[in-house]
mmCIF file of C-alpha atoms in Angstrom:
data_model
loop_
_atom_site.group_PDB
_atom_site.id
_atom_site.type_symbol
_atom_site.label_atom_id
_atom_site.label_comp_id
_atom_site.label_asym_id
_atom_site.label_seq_id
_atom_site.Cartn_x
_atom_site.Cartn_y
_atom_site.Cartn_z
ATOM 1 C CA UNK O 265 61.502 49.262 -5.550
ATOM 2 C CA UNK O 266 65.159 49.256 -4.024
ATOM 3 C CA UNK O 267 67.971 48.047 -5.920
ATOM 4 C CA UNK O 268 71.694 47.929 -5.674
ATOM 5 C CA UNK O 269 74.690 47.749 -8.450
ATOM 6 C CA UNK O 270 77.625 46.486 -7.766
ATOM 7 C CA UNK O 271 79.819 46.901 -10.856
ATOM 8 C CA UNK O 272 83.396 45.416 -10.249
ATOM 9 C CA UNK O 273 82.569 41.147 -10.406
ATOM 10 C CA UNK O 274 85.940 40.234 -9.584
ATOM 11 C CA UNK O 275 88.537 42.065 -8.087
ATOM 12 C CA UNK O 276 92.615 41.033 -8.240
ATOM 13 C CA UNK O 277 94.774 42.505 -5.765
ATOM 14 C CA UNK O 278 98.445 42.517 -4.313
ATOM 15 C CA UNK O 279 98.555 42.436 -0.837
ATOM 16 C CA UNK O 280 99.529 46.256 0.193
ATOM 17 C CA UNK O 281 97.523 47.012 -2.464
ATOM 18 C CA UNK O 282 94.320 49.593 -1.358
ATOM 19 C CA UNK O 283 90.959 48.496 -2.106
ATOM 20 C CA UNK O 284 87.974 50.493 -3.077
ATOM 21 C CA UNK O 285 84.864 48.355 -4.253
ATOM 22 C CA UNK O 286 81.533 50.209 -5.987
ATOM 23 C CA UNK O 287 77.929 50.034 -5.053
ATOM 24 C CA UNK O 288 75.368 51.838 -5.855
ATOM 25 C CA UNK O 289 71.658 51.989 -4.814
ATOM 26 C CA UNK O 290 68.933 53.028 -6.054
ATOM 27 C CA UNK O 291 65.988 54.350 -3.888
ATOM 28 C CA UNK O 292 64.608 58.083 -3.617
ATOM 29 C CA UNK O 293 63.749 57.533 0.178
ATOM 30 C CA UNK O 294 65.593 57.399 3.658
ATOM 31 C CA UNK O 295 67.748 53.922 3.465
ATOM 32 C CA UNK O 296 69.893 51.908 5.646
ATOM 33 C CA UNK O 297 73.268 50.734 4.189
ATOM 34 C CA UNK O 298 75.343 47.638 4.678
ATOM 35 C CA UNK O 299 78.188 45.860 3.528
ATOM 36 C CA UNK O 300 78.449 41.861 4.318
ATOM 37 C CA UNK O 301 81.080 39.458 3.280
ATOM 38 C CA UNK O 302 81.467 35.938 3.197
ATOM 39 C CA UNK O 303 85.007 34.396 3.598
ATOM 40 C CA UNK O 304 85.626 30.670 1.703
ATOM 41 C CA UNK O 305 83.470 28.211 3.647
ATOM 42 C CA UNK O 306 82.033 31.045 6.405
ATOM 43 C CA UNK O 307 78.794 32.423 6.986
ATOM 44 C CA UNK O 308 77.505 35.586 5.487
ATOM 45 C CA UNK O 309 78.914 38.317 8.170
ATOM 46 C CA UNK O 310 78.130 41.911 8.426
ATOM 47 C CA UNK O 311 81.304 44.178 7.462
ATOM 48 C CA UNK O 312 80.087 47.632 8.476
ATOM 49 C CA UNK O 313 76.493 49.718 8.230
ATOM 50 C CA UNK O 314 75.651 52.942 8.121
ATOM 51 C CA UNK O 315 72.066 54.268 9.547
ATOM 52 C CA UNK O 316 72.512 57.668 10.216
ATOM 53 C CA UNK O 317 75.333 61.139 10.797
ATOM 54 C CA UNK O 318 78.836 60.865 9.982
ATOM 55 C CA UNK O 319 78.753 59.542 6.230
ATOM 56 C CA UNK O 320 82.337 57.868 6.611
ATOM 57 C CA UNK O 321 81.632 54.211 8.502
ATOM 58 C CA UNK O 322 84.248 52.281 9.941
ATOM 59 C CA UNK O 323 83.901 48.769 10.629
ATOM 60 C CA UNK O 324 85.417 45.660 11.608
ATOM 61 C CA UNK O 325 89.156 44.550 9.921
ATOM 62 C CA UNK O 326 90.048 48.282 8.898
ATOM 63 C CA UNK O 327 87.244 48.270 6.649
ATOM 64 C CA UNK O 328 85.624 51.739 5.743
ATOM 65 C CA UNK O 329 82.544 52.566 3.587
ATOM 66 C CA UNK O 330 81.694 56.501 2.771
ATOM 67 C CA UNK O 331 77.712 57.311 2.094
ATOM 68 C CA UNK O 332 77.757 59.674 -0.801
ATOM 69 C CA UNK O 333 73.524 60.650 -1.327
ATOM 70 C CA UNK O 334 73.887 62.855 -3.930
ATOM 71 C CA UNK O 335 75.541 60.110 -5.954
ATOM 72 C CA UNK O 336 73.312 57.107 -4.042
ATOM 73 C CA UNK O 337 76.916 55.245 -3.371
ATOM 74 C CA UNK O 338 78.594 53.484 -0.607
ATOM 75 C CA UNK O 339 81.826 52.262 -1.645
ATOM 76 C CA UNK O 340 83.822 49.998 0.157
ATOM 77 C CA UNK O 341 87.249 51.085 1.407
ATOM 78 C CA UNK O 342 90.715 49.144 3.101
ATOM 79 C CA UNK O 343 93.949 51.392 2.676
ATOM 80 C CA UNK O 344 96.290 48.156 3.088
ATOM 81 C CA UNK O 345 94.585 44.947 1.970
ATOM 82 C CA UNK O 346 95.871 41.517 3.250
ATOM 83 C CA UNK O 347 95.715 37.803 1.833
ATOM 84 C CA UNK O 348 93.000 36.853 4.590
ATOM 85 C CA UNK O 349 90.712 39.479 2.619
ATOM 86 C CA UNK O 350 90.002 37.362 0.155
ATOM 87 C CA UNK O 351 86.216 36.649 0.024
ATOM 88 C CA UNK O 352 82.697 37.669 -1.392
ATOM 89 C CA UNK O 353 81.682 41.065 -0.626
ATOM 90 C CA UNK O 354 77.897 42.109 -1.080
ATOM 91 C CA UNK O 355 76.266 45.649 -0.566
ATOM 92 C CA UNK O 356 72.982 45.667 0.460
ATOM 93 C CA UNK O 357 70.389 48.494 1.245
ATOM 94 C CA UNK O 358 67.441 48.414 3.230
ATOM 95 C CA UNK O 359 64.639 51.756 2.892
ATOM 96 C CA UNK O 360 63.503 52.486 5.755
ATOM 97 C CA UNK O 361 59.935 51.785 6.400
ATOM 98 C CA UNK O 362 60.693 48.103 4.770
ATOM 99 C CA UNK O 363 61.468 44.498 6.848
ATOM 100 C CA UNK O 364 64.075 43.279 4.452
ATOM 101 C CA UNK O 365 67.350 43.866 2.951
ATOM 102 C CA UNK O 366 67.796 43.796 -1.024
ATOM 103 C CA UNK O 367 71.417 42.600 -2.067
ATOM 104 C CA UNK O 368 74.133 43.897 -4.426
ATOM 105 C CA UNK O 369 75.232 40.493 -7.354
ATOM 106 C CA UNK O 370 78.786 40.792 -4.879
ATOM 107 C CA UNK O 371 82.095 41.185 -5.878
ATOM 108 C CA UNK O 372 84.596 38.460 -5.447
ATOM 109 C CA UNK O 373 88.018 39.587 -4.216
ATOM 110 C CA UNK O 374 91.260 37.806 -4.285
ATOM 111 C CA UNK O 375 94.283 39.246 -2.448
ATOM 112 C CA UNK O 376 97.653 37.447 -3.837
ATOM 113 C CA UNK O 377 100.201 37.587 -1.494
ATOM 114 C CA UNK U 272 75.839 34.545 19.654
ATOM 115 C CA UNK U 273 72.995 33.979 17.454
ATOM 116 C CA UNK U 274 72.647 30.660 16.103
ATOM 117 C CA UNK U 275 70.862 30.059 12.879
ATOM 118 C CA UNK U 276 71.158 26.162 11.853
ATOM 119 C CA UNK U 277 69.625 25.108 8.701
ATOM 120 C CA UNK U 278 68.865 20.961 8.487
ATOM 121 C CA UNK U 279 70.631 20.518 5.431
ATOM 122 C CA UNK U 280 74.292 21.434 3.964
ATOM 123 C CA UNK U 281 73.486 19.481 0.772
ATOM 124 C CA UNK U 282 70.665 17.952 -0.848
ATOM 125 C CA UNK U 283 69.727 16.496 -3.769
ATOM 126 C CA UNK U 284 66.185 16.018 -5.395
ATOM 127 C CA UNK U 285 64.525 15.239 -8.381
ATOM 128 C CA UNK U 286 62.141 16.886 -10.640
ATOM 129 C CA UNK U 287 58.581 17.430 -9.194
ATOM 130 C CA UNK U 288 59.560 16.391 -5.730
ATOM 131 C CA UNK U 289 58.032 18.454 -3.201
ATOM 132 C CA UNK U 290 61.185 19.586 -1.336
ATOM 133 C CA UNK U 291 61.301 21.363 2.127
ATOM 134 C CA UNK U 292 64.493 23.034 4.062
ATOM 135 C CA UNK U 293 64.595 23.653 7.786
ATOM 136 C CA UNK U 294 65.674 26.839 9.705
ATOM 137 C CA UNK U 295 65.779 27.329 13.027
ATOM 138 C CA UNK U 296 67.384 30.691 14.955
ATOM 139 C CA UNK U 297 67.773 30.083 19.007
ATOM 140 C CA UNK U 298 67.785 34.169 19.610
ATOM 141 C CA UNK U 299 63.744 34.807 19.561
ATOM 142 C CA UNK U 300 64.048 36.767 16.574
ATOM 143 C CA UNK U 301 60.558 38.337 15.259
ATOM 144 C CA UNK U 302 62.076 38.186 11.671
ATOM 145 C CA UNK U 303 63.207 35.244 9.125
ATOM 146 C CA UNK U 304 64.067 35.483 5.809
ATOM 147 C CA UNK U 305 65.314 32.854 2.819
ATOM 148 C CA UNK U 306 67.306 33.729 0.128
ATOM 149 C CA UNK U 307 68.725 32.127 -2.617
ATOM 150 C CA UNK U 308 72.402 32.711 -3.571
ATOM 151 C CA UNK U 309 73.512 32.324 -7.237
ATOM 152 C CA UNK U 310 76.724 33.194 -9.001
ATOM 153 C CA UNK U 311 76.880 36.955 -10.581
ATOM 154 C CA UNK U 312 73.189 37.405 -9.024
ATOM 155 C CA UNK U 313 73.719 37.403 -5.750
ATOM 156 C CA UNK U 314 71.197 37.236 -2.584
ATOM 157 C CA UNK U 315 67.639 37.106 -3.882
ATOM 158 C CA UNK U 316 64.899 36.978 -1.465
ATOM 159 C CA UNK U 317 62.449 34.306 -1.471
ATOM 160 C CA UNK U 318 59.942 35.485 1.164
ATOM 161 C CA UNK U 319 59.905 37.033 4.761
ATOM 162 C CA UNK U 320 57.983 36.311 7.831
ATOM 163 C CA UNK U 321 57.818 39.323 10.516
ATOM 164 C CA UNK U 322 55.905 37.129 13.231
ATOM 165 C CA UNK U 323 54.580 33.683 13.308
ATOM 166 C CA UNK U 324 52.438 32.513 10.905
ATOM 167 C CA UNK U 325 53.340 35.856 9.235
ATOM 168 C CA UNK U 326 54.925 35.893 5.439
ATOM 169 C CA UNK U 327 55.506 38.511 2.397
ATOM 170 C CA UNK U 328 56.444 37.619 -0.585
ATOM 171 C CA UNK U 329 59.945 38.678 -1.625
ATOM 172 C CA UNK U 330 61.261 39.109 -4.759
ATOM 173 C CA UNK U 331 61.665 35.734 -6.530
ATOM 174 C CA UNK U 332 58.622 34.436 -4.824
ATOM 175 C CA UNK U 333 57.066 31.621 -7.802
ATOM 176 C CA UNK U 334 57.741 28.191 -7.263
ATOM 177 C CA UNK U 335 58.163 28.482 -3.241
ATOM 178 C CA UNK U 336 55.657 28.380 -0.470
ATOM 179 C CA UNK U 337 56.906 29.140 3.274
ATOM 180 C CA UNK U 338 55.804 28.335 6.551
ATOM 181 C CA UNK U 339 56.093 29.966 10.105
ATOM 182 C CA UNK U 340 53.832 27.468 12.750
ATOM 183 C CA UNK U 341 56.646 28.356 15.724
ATOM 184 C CA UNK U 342 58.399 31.928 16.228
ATOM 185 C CA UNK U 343 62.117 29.844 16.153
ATOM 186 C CA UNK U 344 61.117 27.772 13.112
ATOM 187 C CA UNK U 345 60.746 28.977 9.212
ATOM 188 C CA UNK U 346 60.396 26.222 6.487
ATOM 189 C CA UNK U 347 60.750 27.012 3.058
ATOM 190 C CA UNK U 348 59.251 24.443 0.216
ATOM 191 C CA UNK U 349 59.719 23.633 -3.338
ATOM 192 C CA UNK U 350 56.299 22.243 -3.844
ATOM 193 C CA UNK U 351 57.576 20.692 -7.021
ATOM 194 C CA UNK U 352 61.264 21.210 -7.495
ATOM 195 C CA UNK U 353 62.725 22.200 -10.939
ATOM 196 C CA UNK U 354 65.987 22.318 -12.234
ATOM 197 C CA UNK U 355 66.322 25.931 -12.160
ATOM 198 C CA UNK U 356 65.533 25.839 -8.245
ATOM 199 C CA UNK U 357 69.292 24.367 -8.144
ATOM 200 C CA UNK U 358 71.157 27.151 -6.182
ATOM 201 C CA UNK U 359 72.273 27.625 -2.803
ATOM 202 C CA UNK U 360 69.430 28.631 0.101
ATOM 203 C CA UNK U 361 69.898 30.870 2.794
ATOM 204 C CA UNK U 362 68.389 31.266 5.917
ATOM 205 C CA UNK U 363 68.620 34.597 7.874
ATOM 206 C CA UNK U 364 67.020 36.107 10.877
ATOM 207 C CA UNK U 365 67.095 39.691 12.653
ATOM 208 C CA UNK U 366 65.404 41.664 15.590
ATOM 209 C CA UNK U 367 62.678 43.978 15.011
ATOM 210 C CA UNK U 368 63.029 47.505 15.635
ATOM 211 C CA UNK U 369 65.474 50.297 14.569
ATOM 212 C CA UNK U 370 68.919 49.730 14.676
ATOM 213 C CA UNK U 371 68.316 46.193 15.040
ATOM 214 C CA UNK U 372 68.800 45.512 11.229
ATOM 215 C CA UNK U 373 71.796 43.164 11.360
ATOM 216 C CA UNK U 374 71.077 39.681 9.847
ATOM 217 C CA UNK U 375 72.423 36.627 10.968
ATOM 218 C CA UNK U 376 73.057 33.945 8.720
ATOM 219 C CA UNK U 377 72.732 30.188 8.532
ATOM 220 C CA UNK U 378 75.584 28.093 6.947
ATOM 221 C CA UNK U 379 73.394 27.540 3.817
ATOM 222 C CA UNK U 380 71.830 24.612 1.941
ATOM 223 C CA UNK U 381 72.688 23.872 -1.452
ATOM 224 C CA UNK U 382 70.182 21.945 -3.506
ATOM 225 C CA UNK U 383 70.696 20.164 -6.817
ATOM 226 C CA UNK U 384 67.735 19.480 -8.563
ATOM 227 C CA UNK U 385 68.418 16.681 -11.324
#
């Protein structure tokens, strides 16, 4: 069965401050890779995926995520991070050959301006 | 855009009341999922349906029953709710086929069982 870890719960930041959040999977075939966040009082949106090639994913609001196999990661990147980053961000993975996605516990992040 | 409403934004129930929650996604979507949300556990699924009248069981299936009768509809019920079925349900739909993966979410409806 698929699973992802997510190990940092709650994340304090400066704005400025650079932002790199953990998740791991854990699946021995092909997968699919997302990232999804939730703002305060939004829907669930996705942040950025990664199917297939380049390992390094950019996606919307200078977000980045880099697919490491060897260590089954995809960490979440921002170089600069601002106040209107605060939210709930959630890894999920999907193996391919499967209908549905399996999600990461999330990681709240607060940005303090 | 993709529009995925769900009948409820709060509801509140009482113990061994058989409970249902609406979803309904205006995009023809082949897939619908529900999920449950809970602090420090985040998304669990519930069950799947991949075409109407269609379901798998997900991962946290007990205690839930699901059904598909129209492609744009996807009920989930509590056929007698419990107190640990308090949480916050999620409705999601996608496209079939590859590269179609993206979900789109519904605003959520959280249930307090008392």
């Amino acid at each position: 069965a698929q699973s992802v870890s997510q190990h940092n719960h709650h994340v304090i930041l400066s704005e400025a401050a650079s932002l790199e959040l953990g998740c791991n999977y854990s699946y021995g075939g092909t997968v699919n890779l997302f990232w999804y966040v939730q703002y305060p009082g939004q829907h669930l949106q996705l942040l950025l995926k990664y199917f297939s090639g380049d390992p390094l994913v950019k996606g919307i609001k200078g977000f980045e995520a880099e697919f490491i196999k060897s260590k089954f990661s995809f960490n979440l990147r921002k170089p600069s991070v601002q106040w209107s980053d605060t939210a709930e961000y959630f890894c999920a993975v999907k193996a391919i050959g499967r209908r549905a996605l399996t999600f990461g516990s999330g990681t709240r992040l607060q940005v303090q301006p | 855009d993709v529009k995925v409403t769900q009948s409820s934004r709060y509801l509140v129930k009482r113990t061994g009341e058989k409970v249902f929650l609406e979803c309904v996604q205006d995009m023809d979507h082949e897939n619908m999922f529900w999920y449950r949300q809970d602090p420090g556990l985040g998304l669990r699924l519930i069950y799947f349906s991949y075409d109407v009248k269609m379901k798998e069981k997900g991962d946290i299936p007990e205690g839930y029953s699901v059904s598909r009768e129209k492609k744009e509809r996807f009920s989930l019920i509590l056929e007698s709710a419990s107190t640990n079925q308090t949480s916050m349900y999620l409705c999601a739909s996608s496209s079939s086929g590859t590269g179609n993966e993206k979900l789109f979410f519904g605003s959520g409806t959280q249930l307090s069982v008392l």
